[in-house]
Amino acid sequence: MSEEMTSAQLLRQTLSGATPVRPACLCPGGMMNMMTAQIMDLAGVFWPEAHQDAEAMAQLASAAYTNGLFDNVGVPFCMTVEAENMGAGVDLGDRYTEPRVVQYAVESVDQWEELRPLDPTRGRAGTVLEALKKLRVRCPDAVLMGNLTGPISLASSLVDAARFYKELFKKPENAHKVLERVTDGLVAFGLAQIEAGAEFITISDPSGTGEILGPKLFGAFALPCLNRLCEELRPHCSGVIVHICGQLQPIYPQLAQLKCSALSVDAVVNVAQLRKALPGMVVMGNVSTFALASGNAATIRTLCQNSLKQGADILAPACGLGTTTTLESIRLMMEAVRAGEEAPHAAR
């Protein structure tokens, strides 16, 4: 990469449809957490403190970028910030365990009016905003990534997931009410992150997959919420990335209507087939996090090369990194994209 080309410029070019000198290597944050125990050691900052303190959060987030592991910084490091803000109980975990929801906010979609509206200035949401302000100054050339939990994933963190999925069928009107309130809050939080300094936003919706919902429910519930987020956030930032887990073939027609800047995909997705089904879509992915955690260098190199050869425009882990993943394993991803400066990846 030339000295003049910053990480942020690389991603701007990619999302605009241009071909940069190399692909960006990203791990956005949020559900796609990039923090590991060894990165915490490098930063001298640890979970769970970094989930609650803006300076600690910014210091930890910057460590992955300043040590050359990824082209981005991103906060938060979990997908519980919004659920907690809207009334769910959260256990913040420990050094090796991410925060998780331990108490739902309501028992049924019928109680949608009892959901507390998301306030971006309250609690850990406000901490995220303060961390972004610090990161904007600390890492001006990095891809500064804000993160949102996807609408279905957030809704199923406020209502027990098993019940929520059933009520999509049985009580669709109130399920839509829940998702409307959830999406209202996500729009507000996304705009607040952009105002605080995030140039890009990633929305991760691991509970809103085609495998779980099927094409009909994905089209009826997930797609409209995701598109509303994309439509309301994209005019204010340089790009919105949407991550959806699992196999995608059943929902290719719905994904063709998705109004994101790039689609991030799971390790099970064949990127070449996806590119054929969704021509023109910018694709991010999709190196197995299990392989990264295993530490087998030959396997990791092969997976990185395969993702790029199949047409991934942005190289990224397929999900959040396991906290025991080594720095050596992570660095192999950046090595792969830098090799692309001499051997460009597959044309879009």
mmCIF file of C-alpha atoms in Angstrom:
data_model
loop_
_atom_site.group_PDB
_atom_site.id
_atom_site.type_symbol
_atom_site.label_atom_id
_atom_site.label_comp_id
_atom_site.label_asym_id
_atom_site.label_seq_id
_atom_site.Cartn_x
_atom_site.Cartn_y
_atom_site.Cartn_z
ATOM 1 C CA MET A 1 0.000 0.000 0.000
ATOM 2 C CA SER A 2 1.367 3.430 -0.888
ATOM 3 C CA GLU A 3 2.139 5.778 1.965
ATOM 4 C CA GLU A 4 -0.624 8.097 0.778
ATOM 5 C CA MET A 5 -3.304 5.390 0.875
ATOM 6 C CA THR A 6 -4.792 5.080 4.358
ATOM 7 C CA SER A 7 -6.848 2.163 5.590
ATOM 8 C CA ALA A 8 -9.955 4.346 5.502
ATOM 9 C CA GLN A 9 -9.251 5.295 1.879
ATOM 10 C CA LEU A 10 -8.892 1.615 0.963
ATOM 11 C CA LEU A 11 -12.357 0.853 2.269
ATOM 12 C CA ARG A 12 -13.910 3.983 0.753
ATOM 13 C CA GLN A 13 -12.583 2.937 -2.660
ATOM 14 C CA THR A 14 -13.860 -0.614 -2.266
ATOM 15 C CA LEU A 15 -17.360 0.439 -1.231
ATOM 16 C CA SER A 16 -17.538 2.941 -4.076
ATOM 17 C CA GLY A 17 -16.917 0.170 -6.615
ATOM 18 C CA ALA A 18 -13.285 1.019 -7.336
ATOM 19 C CA THR A 19 -10.422 -1.479 -7.093
ATOM 20 C CA PRO A 20 -7.912 -0.384 -4.436
ATOM 21 C CA VAL A 21 -4.234 -1.346 -4.370
ATOM 22 C CA ARG A 22 -5.159 -4.158 -1.979
ATOM 23 C CA PRO A 23 -8.243 -5.412 -0.169
ATOM 24 C CA ALA A 24 -8.922 -4.078 3.303
ATOM 25 C CA CYS A 25 -8.642 -6.529 6.196
ATOM 26 C CA LEU A 26 -11.383 -5.891 8.741
ATOM 27 C CA CYS A 27 -12.843 -7.262 11.933
ATOM 28 C CA PRO A 28 -15.556 -4.692 12.679
ATOM 29 C CA GLY A 29 -16.363 -5.185 16.363
ATOM 30 C CA GLY A 30 -19.767 -5.767 17.909
ATOM 31 C CA MET A 31 -20.752 -9.371 17.256
ATOM 32 C CA MET A 32 -17.660 -9.624 15.029
ATOM 33 C CA ASN A 33 -15.405 -8.996 18.003
ATOM 34 C CA MET A 34 -11.690 -8.648 17.244
ATOM 35 C CA MET A 35 -10.398 -8.673 20.806
ATOM 36 C CA THR A 36 -8.349 -11.589 22.080
ATOM 37 C CA ALA A 37 -6.471 -12.229 25.310
ATOM 38 C CA GLN A 38 -3.158 -11.491 23.600
ATOM 39 C CA ILE A 39 -4.410 -8.169 22.230
ATOM 40 C CA MET A 40 -5.543 -7.281 25.749
ATOM 41 C CA ASP A 41 -2.020 -8.066 26.918
ATOM 42 C CA LEU A 42 -0.574 -5.769 24.235
ATOM 43 C CA ALA A 43 -2.887 -2.941 25.244
ATOM 44 C CA GLY A 44 -2.619 -3.525 28.978
ATOM 45 C CA VAL A 45 -6.416 -3.235 29.091
ATOM 46 C CA PHE A 46 -8.786 -6.084 29.826
ATOM 47 C CA TRP A 47 -12.405 -7.149 29.821
ATOM 48 C CA PRO A 48 -14.771 -6.493 31.525
ATOM 49 C CA GLU A 49 -13.329 -3.044 32.374
ATOM 50 C CA ALA A 50 -13.108 -2.151 28.684
ATOM 51 C CA HIS A 51 -16.850 -2.720 28.241
ATOM 52 C CA GLN A 52 -17.645 0.047 30.723
ATOM 53 C CA ASP A 53 -14.924 2.711 30.548
ATOM 54 C CA ALA A 54 -14.541 4.893 27.443
ATOM 55 C CA GLU A 55 -10.776 5.400 27.756
ATOM 56 C CA ALA A 56 -10.170 1.688 28.315
ATOM 57 C CA MET A 57 -12.471 0.840 25.408
ATOM 58 C CA ALA A 58 -10.652 3.225 23.064
ATOM 59 C CA GLN A 59 -7.209 2.067 24.187
ATOM 60 C CA LEU A 60 -8.104 -1.585 23.639
ATOM 61 C CA ALA A 61 -9.814 -0.978 20.296
ATOM 62 C CA SER A 62 -6.805 0.936 18.970
ATOM 63 C CA ALA A 63 -4.389 -1.894 19.845
ATOM 64 C CA ALA A 64 -5.559 -4.134 16.999
ATOM 65 C CA TYR A 65 -4.913 -1.346 14.483
ATOM 66 C CA THR A 66 -1.683 0.100 15.869
ATOM 67 C CA ASN A 67 -0.168 -3.388 15.976
ATOM 68 C CA GLY A 68 -0.997 -3.956 12.307
ATOM 69 C CA LEU A 69 -3.582 -6.698 12.821
ATOM 70 C CA PHE A 70 -6.535 -5.063 11.032
ATOM 71 C CA ASP A 71 -7.276 -1.940 9.009
ATOM 72 C CA ASN A 72 -10.013 -0.883 11.403
ATOM 73 C CA VAL A 73 -10.799 0.028 14.943
ATOM 74 C CA GLY A 74 -14.296 -0.745 16.161
ATOM 75 C CA VAL A 75 -16.462 -0.630 19.255
ATOM 76 C CA PRO A 76 -18.135 -2.080 21.240
ATOM 77 C CA PHE A 77 -16.787 -5.629 21.736
ATOM 78 C CA CYS A 78 -20.126 -7.399 22.152
ATOM 79 C CA MET A 79 -23.763 -7.316 21.044
ATOM 80 C CA THR A 80 -25.462 -6.608 24.373
ATOM 81 C CA VAL A 81 -25.187 -2.804 24.594
ATOM 82 C CA GLU A 82 -28.544 -2.110 22.954
ATOM 83 C CA ALA A 83 -30.398 -4.911 24.764
ATOM 84 C CA GLU A 84 -29.177 -3.684 28.138
ATOM 85 C CA ASN A 85 -30.154 -0.139 27.227
ATOM 86 C CA MET A 86 -33.684 -1.311 26.403
ATOM 87 C CA GLY A 87 -34.179 -3.209 29.658
ATOM 88 C CA ALA A 88 -32.477 -6.616 29.404
ATOM 89 C CA GLY A 89 -30.206 -7.867 32.186
ATOM 90 C CA VAL A 90 -26.591 -8.441 31.128
ATOM 91 C CA ASP A 91 -23.648 -10.318 32.656
ATOM 92 C CA LEU A 92 -20.466 -8.550 31.505
ATOM 93 C CA GLY A 93 -18.423 -11.750 31.571
ATOM 94 C CA ASP A 94 -14.687 -11.855 32.211
ATOM 95 C CA ARG A 95 -11.378 -11.662 30.360
ATOM 96 C CA TYR A 96 -12.215 -14.670 28.185
ATOM 97 C CA THR A 97 -16.013 -14.437 28.020
ATOM 98 C CA GLU A 98 -18.078 -11.838 26.191
ATOM 99 C CA PRO A 99 -21.091 -10.174 27.829
ATOM 100 C CA ARG A 100 -24.372 -12.033 27.468
ATOM 101 C CA VAL A 101 -28.048 -11.414 28.169
ATOM 102 C CA VAL A 102 -29.156 -13.167 31.351
ATOM 103 C CA GLN A 103 -32.635 -11.666 31.764
ATOM 104 C CA TYR A 104 -35.093 -10.712 29.039
ATOM 105 C CA ALA A 105 -36.781 -7.324 29.099
ATOM 106 C CA VAL A 106 -40.289 -8.679 28.388
ATOM 107 C CA GLU A 107 -41.930 -12.090 28.135
ATOM 108 C CA SER A 108 -43.818 -11.623 24.865
ATOM 109 C CA VAL A 109 -44.119 -9.350 21.857
ATOM 110 C CA ASP A 110 -47.500 -8.393 23.330
ATOM 111 C CA GLN A 111 -45.556 -6.273 25.828
ATOM 112 C CA TRP A 112 -43.832 -4.205 23.154
ATOM 113 C CA GLU A 113 -45.006 -0.954 24.736
ATOM 114 C CA GLU A 114 -43.077 -1.845 27.911
ATOM 115 C CA LEU A 115 -39.759 -1.899 26.062
ATOM 116 C CA ARG A 116 -37.645 1.035 27.129
ATOM 117 C CA PRO A 117 -36.757 3.207 24.109
ATOM 118 C CA LEU A 118 -33.056 3.077 23.312
ATOM 119 C CA ASP A 119 -31.252 6.186 24.555
ATOM 120 C CA PRO A 120 -27.797 6.497 22.903
ATOM 121 C CA THR A 121 -26.512 8.647 25.769
ATOM 122 C CA ARG A 122 -27.427 6.184 28.536
ATOM 123 C CA GLY A 123 -25.112 3.604 30.102
ATOM 124 C CA ARG A 124 -22.726 1.661 27.905
ATOM 125 C CA ALA A 125 -24.210 3.185 24.739
ATOM 126 C CA GLY A 126 -22.872 6.523 25.937
ATOM 127 C CA THR A 127 -19.542 4.850 26.697
ATOM 128 C CA VAL A 128 -19.354 3.673 23.078
ATOM 129 C CA LEU A 129 -19.935 7.222 21.841
ATOM 130 C CA GLU A 130 -17.192 8.608 24.070
ATOM 131 C CA ALA A 131 -14.793 5.874 22.916
ATOM 132 C CA LEU A 132 -15.512 6.725 19.263
ATOM 133 C CA LYS A 133 -14.676 10.381 19.912
ATOM 134 C CA LYS A 134 -11.338 9.322 21.385
ATOM 135 C CA LEU A 135 -10.608 6.901 18.537
ATOM 136 C CA ARG A 136 -11.300 9.566 15.916
ATOM 137 C CA VAL A 137 -8.356 11.521 17.350
ATOM 138 C CA ARG A 138 -6.170 8.532 18.222
ATOM 139 C CA CYS A 139 -6.426 6.636 14.909
ATOM 140 C CA PRO A 140 -7.268 9.193 12.186
ATOM 141 C CA ASP A 141 -6.142 6.969 9.274
ATOM 142 C CA ALA A 142 -7.944 3.818 10.424
ATOM 143 C CA VAL A 143 -11.310 2.541 9.295
ATOM 144 C CA LEU A 144 -13.352 3.881 12.224
ATOM 145 C CA MET A 145 -16.202 1.406 12.597
ATOM 146 C CA GLY A 146 -19.339 1.774 14.635
ATOM 147 C CA ASN A 147 -21.437 -1.307 15.296
ATOM 148 C CA LEU A 148 -25.104 -2.160 15.687
ATOM 149 C CA THR A 149 -26.797 -5.379 16.701
ATOM 150 C CA GLY A 150 -29.165 -6.414 13.929
ATOM 151 C CA PRO A 151 -32.921 -5.932 14.466
ATOM 152 C CA ILE A 152 -33.888 -9.608 14.755
ATOM 153 C CA SER A 153 -30.932 -10.342 17.037
ATOM 154 C CA LEU A 154 -31.776 -7.405 19.284
ATOM 155 C CA ALA A 155 -35.468 -8.317 19.413
ATOM 156 C CA SER A 156 -34.587 -11.906 20.340
ATOM 157 C CA SER A 157 -32.376 -10.550 23.132
ATOM 158 C CA LEU A 158 -35.321 -8.639 24.565
ATOM 159 C CA VAL A 159 -37.803 -11.523 24.236
ATOM 160 C CA ASP A 160 -36.718 -15.151 24.659
ATOM 161 C CA ALA A 161 -35.577 -16.186 21.175
ATOM 162 C CA ALA A 162 -37.604 -19.391 21.013
ATOM 163 C CA ARG A 163 -40.755 -17.506 21.931
ATOM 164 C CA PHE A 164 -39.962 -14.600 19.631
ATOM 165 C CA TYR A 165 -39.603 -16.859 16.599
ATOM 166 C CA LYS A 166 -42.924 -18.549 17.381
ATOM 167 C CA GLU A 167 -44.621 -15.201 17.781
ATOM 168 C CA LEU A 168 -43.448 -14.085 14.359
ATOM 169 C CA PHE A 169 -46.018 -16.626 13.125
ATOM 170 C CA LYS A 170 -48.628 -16.350 15.846
ATOM 171 C CA LYS A 171 -48.561 -12.619 16.628
ATOM 172 C CA PRO A 172 -47.092 -10.910 13.568
ATOM 173 C CA GLU A 173 -48.666 -7.511 14.252
ATOM 174 C CA ASN A 174 -47.064 -7.182 17.688
ATOM 175 C CA ALA A 175 -43.815 -8.724 16.415
ATOM 176 C CA HIS A 176 -43.689 -5.885 13.900
ATOM 177 C CA LYS A 177 -44.310 -3.429 16.753
ATOM 178 C CA VAL A 178 -41.305 -4.828 18.634
ATOM 179 C CA LEU A 179 -39.138 -4.576 15.535
ATOM 180 C CA GLU A 180 -40.334 -1.052 14.853
ATOM 181 C CA ARG A 181 -39.325 0.050 18.339
ATOM 182 C CA VAL A 182 -36.029 -1.817 18.060
ATOM 183 C CA THR A 183 -35.245 -0.279 14.680
ATOM 184 C CA ASP A 184 -36.142 3.213 15.913
ATOM 185 C CA GLY A 185 -33.527 2.777 18.627
ATOM 186 C CA LEU A 186 -30.919 1.358 16.277
ATOM 187 C CA VAL A 187 -31.317 4.269 13.875
ATOM 188 C CA ALA A 188 -30.812 6.708 16.757
ATOM 189 C CA PHE A 189 -27.775 4.820 18.064
ATOM 190 C CA GLY A 190 -26.275 4.510 14.586
ATOM 191 C CA LEU A 191 -26.650 8.226 13.885
ATOM 192 C CA ALA A 192 -25.148 9.025 17.288
ATOM 193 C CA GLN A 193 -22.142 6.796 16.517
ATOM 194 C CA ILE A 194 -21.636 8.561 13.202
ATOM 195 C CA GLU A 195 -21.836 11.942 14.884
ATOM 196 C CA ALA A 196 -19.274 10.759 17.448
ATOM 197 C CA GLY A 197 -16.821 9.853 14.685
ATOM 198 C CA ALA A 198 -17.697 6.484 13.154
ATOM 199 C CA GLU A 199 -17.181 6.730 9.392
ATOM 200 C CA PHE A 200 -18.595 3.263 8.720
ATOM 201 C CA ILE A 201 -21.254 1.146 10.423
ATOM 202 C CA THR A 202 -21.531 -2.646 10.582
ATOM 203 C CA ILE A 203 -24.876 -4.255 11.396
ATOM 204 C CA SER A 204 -24.563 -7.891 12.536
ATOM 205 C CA ASP A 205 -27.717 -9.983 12.687
ATOM 206 C CA PRO A 206 -26.716 -13.557 13.587
ATOM 207 C CA SER A 207 -30.240 -14.417 14.760
ATOM 208 C CA GLY A 208 -31.840 -13.092 11.587
ATOM 209 C CA THR A 209 -30.522 -15.695 9.165
ATOM 210 C CA GLY A 210 -32.224 -17.327 6.237
ATOM 211 C CA GLU A 211 -31.629 -20.698 7.863
ATOM 212 C CA ILE A 212 -33.590 -19.674 10.971
ATOM 213 C CA LEU A 213 -36.292 -17.525 9.421
ATOM 214 C CA GLY A 214 -36.660 -18.951 5.942
ATOM 215 C CA PRO A 215 -37.226 -16.742 2.889
ATOM 216 C CA LYS A 216 -40.779 -15.676 3.746
ATOM 217 C CA LEU A 217 -40.116 -14.474 7.301
ATOM 218 C CA PHE A 218 -36.750 -12.984 6.328
ATOM 219 C CA GLY A 219 -38.476 -10.964 3.643
ATOM 220 C CA ALA A 220 -41.349 -9.935 5.889
ATOM 221 C CA PHE A 221 -39.471 -9.085 9.086
ATOM 222 C CA ALA A 222 -35.689 -8.851 8.712
ATOM 223 C CA LEU A 223 -35.285 -7.241 5.295
ATOM 224 C CA PRO A 224 -37.492 -4.168 5.874
ATOM 225 C CA CYS A 225 -35.705 -3.355 9.148
ATOM 226 C CA LEU A 226 -32.237 -3.821 7.675
ATOM 227 C CA ASN A 227 -33.131 -1.687 4.675
ATOM 228 C CA ARG A 228 -34.548 1.062 6.860
ATOM 229 C CA LEU A 229 -31.263 1.140 8.792
ATOM 230 C CA CYS A 230 -29.235 1.244 5.579
ATOM 231 C CA GLU A 231 -31.407 3.972 4.052
ATOM 232 C CA GLU A 232 -31.286 6.185 7.139
ATOM 233 C CA LEU A 233 -27.580 5.718 7.941
ATOM 234 C CA ARG A 234 -25.878 5.587 4.536
ATOM 235 C CA PRO A 235 -26.417 9.274 3.676
ATOM 236 C CA HIS A 236 -24.510 10.237 6.832
ATOM 237 C CA CYS A 237 -21.481 7.911 6.588
ATOM 238 C CA SER A 238 -19.138 6.298 4.066
ATOM 239 C CA GLY A 239 -20.780 2.883 4.133
ATOM 240 C CA VAL A 240 -22.976 0.374 5.941
ATOM 241 C CA ILE A 241 -21.916 -3.280 6.073
ATOM 242 C CA VAL A 242 -24.470 -5.974 6.927
ATOM 243 C CA HIS A 243 -23.346 -9.337 8.316
ATOM 244 C CA ILE A 244 -25.672 -12.335 8.077
ATOM 245 C CA CYS A 245 -24.655 -15.752 9.364
ATOM 246 C CA GLY A 246 -25.290 -19.162 7.835
ATOM 247 C CA GLN A 247 -26.053 -20.383 4.337
ATOM 248 C CA LEU A 248 -27.570 -17.727 2.115
ATOM 249 C CA GLN A 249 -28.861 -19.547 -0.981
ATOM 250 C CA PRO A 250 -32.491 -19.701 0.226
ATOM 251 C CA ILE A 251 -32.606 -15.913 0.589
ATOM 252 C CA TYR A 252 -30.645 -14.805 -2.492
ATOM 253 C CA PRO A 253 -33.752 -13.055 -3.944
ATOM 254 C CA GLN A 254 -34.236 -11.130 -0.697
ATOM 255 C CA LEU A 255 -30.523 -10.260 -0.427
ATOM 256 C CA ALA A 256 -30.677 -8.819 -3.933
ATOM 257 C CA GLN A 257 -32.999 -6.178 -2.425
ATOM 258 C CA LEU A 258 -30.669 -5.392 0.501
ATOM 259 C CA LYS A 259 -29.547 -1.748 0.370
ATOM 260 C CA CYS A 260 -26.232 -2.129 2.183
ATOM 261 C CA SER A 261 -22.803 -1.002 0.977
ATOM 262 C CA ALA A 262 -21.324 -4.483 1.497
ATOM 263 C CA LEU A 263 -22.485 -7.919 2.618
ATOM 264 C CA SER A 264 -20.392 -9.823 5.179
ATOM 265 C CA VAL A 265 -20.789 -13.597 5.067
ATOM 266 C CA ASP A 266 -20.122 -16.741 7.064
ATOM 267 C CA ALA A 267 -17.459 -19.369 6.426
ATOM 268 C CA VAL A 268 -20.054 -21.792 5.020
ATOM 269 C CA VAL A 269 -20.817 -19.441 2.110
ATOM 270 C CA ASN A 270 -19.211 -20.085 -1.272
ATOM 271 C CA VAL A 271 -18.179 -16.573 -2.230
ATOM 272 C CA ALA A 272 -17.922 -17.355 -5.947
ATOM 273 C CA GLN A 273 -21.528 -18.622 -6.001
ATOM 274 C CA LEU A 274 -22.674 -15.616 -4.008
ATOM 275 C CA ARG A 275 -20.995 -13.236 -6.449
ATOM 276 C CA LYS A 276 -22.741 -14.953 -9.329
ATOM 277 C CA ALA A 277 -26.108 -14.703 -7.589
ATOM 278 C CA LEU A 278 -25.627 -11.093 -6.458
ATOM 279 C CA PRO A 279 -23.598 -9.362 -9.187
ATOM 280 C CA GLY A 280 -22.296 -5.982 -8.132
ATOM 281 C CA MET A 281 -22.580 -6.669 -4.406
ATOM 282 C CA VAL A 282 -19.431 -5.841 -2.436
ATOM 283 C CA VAL A 283 -18.622 -9.001 -0.467
ATOM 284 C CA MET A 284 -16.741 -9.262 2.818
ATOM 285 C CA GLY A 285 -15.497 -12.471 4.409
ATOM 286 C CA ASN A 286 -15.102 -15.201 5.225
ATOM 287 C CA VAL A 287 -12.182 -16.882 7.016
ATOM 288 C CA SER A 288 -13.294 -19.496 9.534
ATOM 289 C CA THR A 289 -12.826 -18.323 13.114
ATOM 290 C CA PHE A 290 -12.481 -21.963 14.148
ATOM 291 C CA ALA A 291 -9.490 -22.251 11.819
ATOM 292 C CA LEU A 292 -8.056 -18.992 13.146
ATOM 293 C CA ALA A 293 -8.419 -20.284 16.703
ATOM 294 C CA SER A 294 -6.820 -23.618 15.797
ATOM 295 C CA GLY A 295 -3.602 -21.848 14.844
ATOM 296 C CA ASN A 296 -2.727 -24.041 11.840
ATOM 297 C CA ALA A 297 -0.869 -21.551 9.671
ATOM 298 C CA ALA A 298 -1.102 -23.542 6.428
ATOM 299 C CA THR A 299 -4.860 -23.920 6.790
ATOM 300 C CA ILE A 300 -5.356 -20.250 7.599
ATOM 301 C CA ARG A 301 -3.262 -19.142 4.616
ATOM 302 C CA THR A 302 -5.243 -21.415 2.313
ATOM 303 C CA LEU A 303 -8.580 -20.127 3.590
ATOM 304 C CA CYS A 304 -7.481 -16.503 3.172
ATOM 305 C CA GLN A 305 -6.295 -17.168 -0.359
ATOM 306 C CA ASN A 306 -9.499 -19.023 -1.215
ATOM 307 C CA SER A 307 -11.708 -16.170 0.009
ATOM 308 C CA LEU A 308 -9.791 -13.668 -2.108
ATOM 309 C CA LYS A 309 -9.618 -15.919 -5.174
ATOM 310 C CA GLN A 310 -13.359 -16.534 -5.010
ATOM 311 C CA GLY A 311 -13.933 -12.795 -5.084
ATOM 312 C CA ALA A 312 -14.111 -11.408 -1.558
ATOM 313 C CA ASP A 313 -13.544 -7.664 -1.870
ATOM 314 C CA ILE A 314 -12.742 -7.319 1.845
ATOM 315 C CA LEU A 315 -11.005 -10.032 3.857
ATOM 316 C CA ALA A 316 -12.479 -10.656 7.302
ATOM 317 C CA PRO A 317 -13.107 -13.391 9.831
ATOM 318 C CA ALA A 318 -16.437 -15.101 9.305
ATOM 319 C CA CYS A 319 -17.548 -14.235 12.841
ATOM 320 C CA GLY A 320 -16.094 -12.835 16.060
ATOM 321 C CA LEU A 321 -12.634 -14.053 17.045
ATOM 322 C CA GLY A 322 -12.286 -16.502 19.881
ATOM 323 C CA THR A 323 -10.399 -14.879 22.748
ATOM 324 C CA THR A 324 -7.686 -17.561 22.659
ATOM 325 C CA THR A 325 -6.821 -16.840 18.996
ATOM 326 C CA THR A 326 -3.129 -15.982 18.707
ATOM 327 C CA LEU A 327 -1.585 -12.875 17.199
ATOM 328 C CA GLU A 328 0.322 -15.095 14.767
ATOM 329 C CA SER A 329 -2.927 -16.488 13.382
ATOM 330 C CA ILE A 330 -4.487 -13.046 13.013
ATOM 331 C CA ARG A 331 -1.438 -11.605 11.253
ATOM 332 C CA LEU A 332 -1.767 -14.213 8.503
ATOM 333 C CA MET A 333 -4.893 -12.394 7.306
ATOM 334 C CA MET A 334 -3.080 -9.097 6.849
ATOM 335 C CA GLU A 335 -0.221 -10.947 5.149
ATOM 336 C CA ALA A 336 -2.737 -12.353 2.663
ATOM 337 C CA VAL A 337 -4.153 -8.965 1.663
ATOM 338 C CA ARG A 338 -0.705 -7.394 1.453
ATOM 339 C CA ALA A 339 0.346 -10.180 -0.883
ATOM 340 C CA GLY A 340 -2.578 -9.013 -2.999
ATOM 341 C CA GLU A 341 -0.643 -5.808 -3.786
ATOM 342 C CA GLU A 342 1.592 -7.948 -5.980
ATOM 343 C CA ALA A 343 -1.132 -10.439 -7.032
ATOM 344 C CA PRO A 344 -4.520 -8.668 -7.157
ATOM 345 C CA HIS A 345 -7.595 -10.591 -5.980
ATOM 346 C CA ALA A 346 -10.357 -11.708 -8.313
ATOM 347 C CA ALA A 347 -12.050 -8.935 -10.257
ATOM 348 C CA ARG A 348 -15.577 -7.997 -9.273
#
